[in-house]
Each structure stands twice: as structure tokens, then as C-alpha cells.
Short mmCIF file of C-alpha atoms in Angstrom, two decimals:
data_model
loop_
_atom_site.label_atom_id
_atom_site.label_comp_id
_atom_site.label_asym_id
_atom_site.label_seq_id
_atom_site.Cartn_x
_atom_site.Cartn_y
_atom_site.Cartn_z
CA VAL P 1 -33.09 -9.82 -28.98
CA VAL P 2 -34.59 -10.35 -32.43
CA LYS P 3 -36.99 -7.76 -33.80
CA ARG P 4 -40.46 -8.90 -34.85
CA TYR P 5 -42.83 -7.49 -37.48
CA PRO P 6 -46.56 -8.21 -37.93
CA ARG P 7 -47.50 -10.29 -40.96
CA TYR P 8 -50.82 -8.53 -41.43
CA ARG P 9 -51.77 -4.87 -41.60
CA ASN P 10 -53.34 -4.74 -38.16
CA LEU P 11 -52.90 -1.26 -36.61
CA GLY P 12 -53.18 -2.52 -33.03
CA LEU P 13 -50.57 -5.20 -33.58
CA ARG P 14 -48.29 -2.77 -35.43
CA THR P 15 -48.17 -0.46 -32.36
CA ILE P 16 -47.31 -3.39 -30.07
CA PHE P 17 -44.58 -4.61 -32.44
CA GLU P 18 -43.12 -1.10 -32.80
CA ALA P 19 -42.92 -0.83 -28.99
CA PHE P 20 -41.27 -4.26 -28.84
CA ASN P 21 -38.76 -3.24 -31.53
CA ASP P 22 -37.92 -0.04 -29.65
CA LEU P 23 -37.26 -2.17 -26.57
CA ALA P 24 -35.06 -4.50 -28.67
CA ASP P 25 -33.03 -1.48 -29.86
CA SER P 26 -32.59 -0.30 -26.25
CA ILE P 27 -31.43 -3.72 -25.06
CA ASP P 28 -29.04 -3.96 -28.00
CA PHE P 29 -27.57 -0.52 -27.12
CA LEU P 30 -27.15 -1.48 -23.46
CA THR P 31 -25.55 -4.86 -24.13
CA ASN P 32 -23.24 -3.67 -26.91
CA LEU P 33 -22.16 -0.24 -25.66
CA VAL P 34 -23.08 0.63 -22.08
CA VAL P 35 -22.56 -2.70 -20.31
CA PRO P 36 -19.07 -3.45 -21.74
CA SER P 37 -17.83 0.04 -20.78
CA LYS P 38 -19.22 -0.41 -17.25
CA ILE P 39 -17.61 -3.85 -16.97
CA LYS P 40 -14.30 -2.42 -18.17
CA TYR P 41 -14.60 0.46 -15.69
CA TYR P 42 -15.22 -1.82 -12.70
CA ALA P 43 -12.61 -4.36 -13.84
CA PHE P 44 -9.94 -1.68 -13.44
CA ARG P 45 -11.31 0.21 -10.41
CA ASP P 46 -11.24 -0.36 -6.68
CA PRO P 47 -14.87 0.03 -5.52
CA LEU P 48 -14.02 1.48 -2.08
CA THR P 49 -11.66 4.27 -3.14
CA ASP P 50 -12.44 4.62 -6.87
CA THR P 51 -8.70 4.41 -7.56
CA TYR P 52 -7.19 1.98 -10.03
CA ASN P 53 -6.61 -1.62 -8.91
CA ARG P 54 -3.71 -4.08 -9.16
CA HIS P 55 -5.08 -5.49 -12.44
CA PHE P 56 -4.94 -2.06 -14.08
CA LEU P 57 -1.44 -1.47 -12.67
CA ASN P 58 -0.26 -4.54 -14.60
CA GLU P 59 -1.92 -3.17 -17.76
CA GLN P 60 -0.31 0.24 -17.26
CA LEU P 61 3.15 -1.28 -16.87
CA LYS P 62 2.89 -2.78 -20.38
CA LEU P 63 2.00 0.66 -21.73
CA LEU P 64 4.68 2.51 -19.76
CA ARG P 65 7.44 0.28 -21.10
CA ARG P 66 6.61 1.50 -24.62
CA HIS P 67 7.00 5.18 -23.67
CA ARG P 68 10.63 5.90 -22.80
CA GLU P 69 9.95 9.63 -22.71
CA ILE P 70 8.12 9.40 -19.36
CA PHE P 71 11.10 7.80 -17.61
CA PRO P 72 12.38 7.99 -14.96
CA VAL P 73 9.16 7.05 -13.10
CA GLY P 74 8.84 7.50 -9.35
CA ILE P 75 7.28 4.56 -7.50
CA LEU P 76 5.69 5.64 -4.23
CA PHE P 77 4.48 3.00 -1.77
CA ALA P 78 2.01 4.05 0.95
CA ASP P 79 0.10 2.29 3.69
CA ILE P 80 -1.76 3.15 6.88
CA ASP P 81 -0.12 2.82 10.27
CA ASP P 82 -1.90 0.47 12.70
CA LEU P 83 -4.89 -0.32 10.45
CA LYS P 84 -5.30 -3.71 12.15
CA LEU P 85 -5.66 -1.95 15.51
CA ILE P 86 -8.23 0.45 14.01
CA ASN P 87 -10.21 -2.47 12.52
CA ASP P 88 -10.04 -4.44 15.80
CA THR P 89 -11.07 -1.55 18.06
CA LEU P 90 -13.34 0.59 15.86
CA GLY P 91 -14.56 -1.97 13.29
CA HIS P 92 -13.88 -2.57 9.61
CA LYS P 93 -16.32 0.14 8.49
CA GLU P 94 -14.20 2.71 10.31
CA GLY P 95 -11.06 1.08 8.91
CA ASP P 96 -12.50 1.58 5.42
CA ARG P 97 -13.04 5.26 6.25
CA TYR P 98 -9.34 5.58 7.10
CA ILE P 99 -8.41 3.94 3.77
CA VAL P 100 -10.64 6.40 1.89
CA ARG P 101 -9.09 9.33 3.80
CA MET P 102 -5.58 8.11 2.94
CA VAL P 103 -6.45 8.02 -0.77
CA GLU P 104 -7.97 11.52 -0.54
CA VAL P 105 -4.73 12.78 1.02
CA LEU P 106 -2.71 11.15 -1.78
CA LYS P 107 -4.97 12.57 -4.51
CA ALA P 108 -4.71 16.09 -3.05
CA SER P 109 -0.91 15.82 -2.99
CA LEU P 110 -0.18 14.50 -6.48
CA ARG P 111 0.18 16.03 -9.93
CA GLY P 112 -2.41 15.58 -12.68
CA GLY P 113 -0.60 12.79 -14.53
CA ASP P 114 0.26 10.73 -11.43
CA ARG P 115 -1.76 7.52 -10.91
CA ILE P 116 -2.82 5.80 -7.67
CA PHE P 117 -3.39 2.02 -7.53
CA ARG P 118 -4.82 0.25 -4.49
CA VAL P 119 -2.88 -3.03 -4.49
CA GLY P 120 -3.83 -4.46 -1.09
CA GLY P 121 -6.00 -3.80 1.95
CA ASP P 122 -4.43 -0.46 2.86
CA GLU P 123 -1.51 -0.51 0.43
CA CYS P 124 -1.32 1.94 -2.45
CA VAL P 125 1.26 2.30 -5.19
CA VAL P 126 1.60 5.62 -7.01
CA LEU P 127 3.28 5.95 -10.42
CA ILE P 128 4.85 9.39 -10.90
CA PRO P 129 6.12 9.98 -14.48
CA LYS P 130 9.20 12.12 -15.20
CA ALA P 131 10.26 11.99 -11.56
CA ASN P 132 13.50 12.51 -9.70
CA GLU P 133 14.51 12.63 -6.02
CA GLU P 134 13.55 16.30 -5.71
CA ILE P 135 10.05 15.77 -7.15
CA MET P 136 9.49 12.73 -4.92
CA GLU P 137 10.56 14.64 -1.79
CA LYS P 138 8.22 17.53 -2.70
CA ILE P 139 5.29 15.12 -3.11
CA ILE P 140 6.06 13.43 0.22
CA LYS P 141 6.22 16.86 1.89
CA ARG P 142 2.80 17.73 0.43
CA ILE P 143 1.37 14.38 1.59
CA LYS P 144 2.59 15.01 5.15
CA SER P 145 1.18 18.54 5.12
CA ASN P 146 -2.22 17.37 3.80
CA LEU P 147 -2.24 14.52 6.31
CA GLU P 148 -1.70 16.99 9.15
CA TYR P 149 -4.58 19.12 7.81
CA VAL P 150 -6.99 16.15 7.58
CA ASN P 151 -6.19 15.00 11.11
CA LYS P 152 -6.68 18.52 12.47
CA GLU P 153 -9.93 19.19 10.58
CA GLU P 154 -11.57 15.80 11.11
CA GLY P 155 -10.28 15.08 14.61
CA LEU P 156 -9.59 11.44 13.71
CA ASN P 157 -8.95 9.35 16.81
CA PRO P 158 -6.54 7.67 16.49
CA PRO P 159 -5.02 10.10 13.98
CA LEU P 160 -4.50 8.83 10.46
CA GLY P 161 -0.87 7.86 9.99
CA ILE P 162 0.62 7.03 6.59
CA SER P 163 4.00 5.40 6.04
CA LEU P 164 5.69 6.25 2.74
CA GLY P 165 8.63 4.94 0.77
CA TYR P 166 9.78 5.53 -2.76
CA ALA P 167 12.25 4.42 -5.40
CA ILE P 168 13.04 5.61 -8.91
CA TRP P 169 12.36 3.34 -11.91
CA ASN P 170 15.03 4.64 -14.28
CA SER P 171 14.25 2.82 -17.53
CA PRO P 172 11.93 0.19 -19.07
CA GLU P 173 14.83 -2.29 -19.03
CA GLU P 174 15.02 -2.14 -15.24
CA SER P 175 12.83 -4.64 -13.37
CA PHE P 176 9.68 -2.95 -12.08
CA SER P 177 9.22 -5.56 -9.34
CA GLU P 178 12.73 -4.88 -8.00
CA VAL P 179 12.10 -1.12 -7.91
CA LEU P 180 8.72 -1.69 -6.23
CA ASP P 181 10.45 -3.89 -3.67
CA LYS P 182 12.90 -1.04 -2.91
CA ALA P 183 9.99 1.37 -2.41
CA ASP P 184 8.25 -1.19 -0.17
CA LYS P 185 11.40 -1.66 1.95
CA ALA P 186 11.85 2.12 2.24
CA MET P 187 8.24 2.41 3.42
CA TYR P 188 8.72 -0.31 6.07
CA ALA P 189 11.97 1.32 7.23
CA GLY P 190 10.04 4.58 7.74
CA LYS P 191 7.31 2.72 9.64
CA LYS P 192 9.92 1.09 11.87
CA ARG P 193 11.53 4.48 12.65
CA LYS P 194 8.13 5.82 13.77
CA SER P 195 7.59 2.94 16.19
CA ASN P 196 11.03 3.34 17.86
#
């Protein structure tokens, strides 16, 4: 938006042009500062859960590889049990409510520096810096305890079930995708044990 100024000393026109110029300044502020930050925010966020998305996970991995001091990093994989059944019987709106509840349980169970990323329909990956087996087991114990609390308090029917699996990413040289695959397989093994 280009500012305009009156050519002649007309008081009435000057007031109109000043108002127009104020509007031009506002539009300039919005387009140069507010809008880009909003676009950046939504580019990296999942709108349903307000967690980070898969795109931001990829960005974070580049950053993590430059910071050896945060390794080893725990990779936690989580997803909801029987979400398809919930969607088919109760509807997708209710299925979304279960996804939001799962993320709330995860958030309540994690430490301040841990990050949740929604990478699929009901699949979340959590990055846990400076982790080891003991820390991961403590977090999983907290998740199970918080899950029990949510089911008791909200009376969810069917109850919210979350399958969890983890692996430790020991160093930046190790393949992240291979470690993630281990966490994914551990999660599916846990899911299979529940169904037997």
C-alpha cells in the first residue's frame, strides 16, 4: 500500500489522506510482522491438538543433530487403541476428542523440555532430550497413571487406551529413522500384547 499526500493545502483532504496513511501503516505492519509470524506458527502446528506437526519434527531434527550435549534422546511413539472403531461407532468428532485427550495425557506426563509431534491421525512422536531407560520408564509410568485418571474422571466409553513404545537415539550419527522404527515396533508389540 502506497501512502498518498494532498497536493494542495485543503484541510478536509488532509484529514482524509492522514486517515488513509494511518490505514496504510496498519496494513504494512500486519503484512510484514503479524501475518508472517501467524503463517509460521500454523505451518509448524497441528490445528486439532496445538502440538507440533511432522514438518516441524523434520526441522527440529536438523537442529538436534548440531547439539550433541542433549544426547541421548528418547523417542517415544504413542497411538490410540481402536481409534477406527471409535470413529466408526461414535463418529469422527468423538474420535478427535479422544486424540485431544491423548495429547493432554502426554503433556501432563512429560518434562518441560520434551516435545510432542502429531505425525499421523492418532500417532504422536515425543522427543525426550538427555534420556535413558530409567527416564523413559518413569515417563511411561506417569502416562499410564494419568491415563487411568482421565478415564476415571471423564467416564470415557470406550475408555481411552494408548499404546506406547520407545527407543533411545544415542548420537547424531545414528539414523533417526531407524531409531523411530524401533520405537514404532515396540509400540505395536505392546498393542499386540494387549489384544491377546
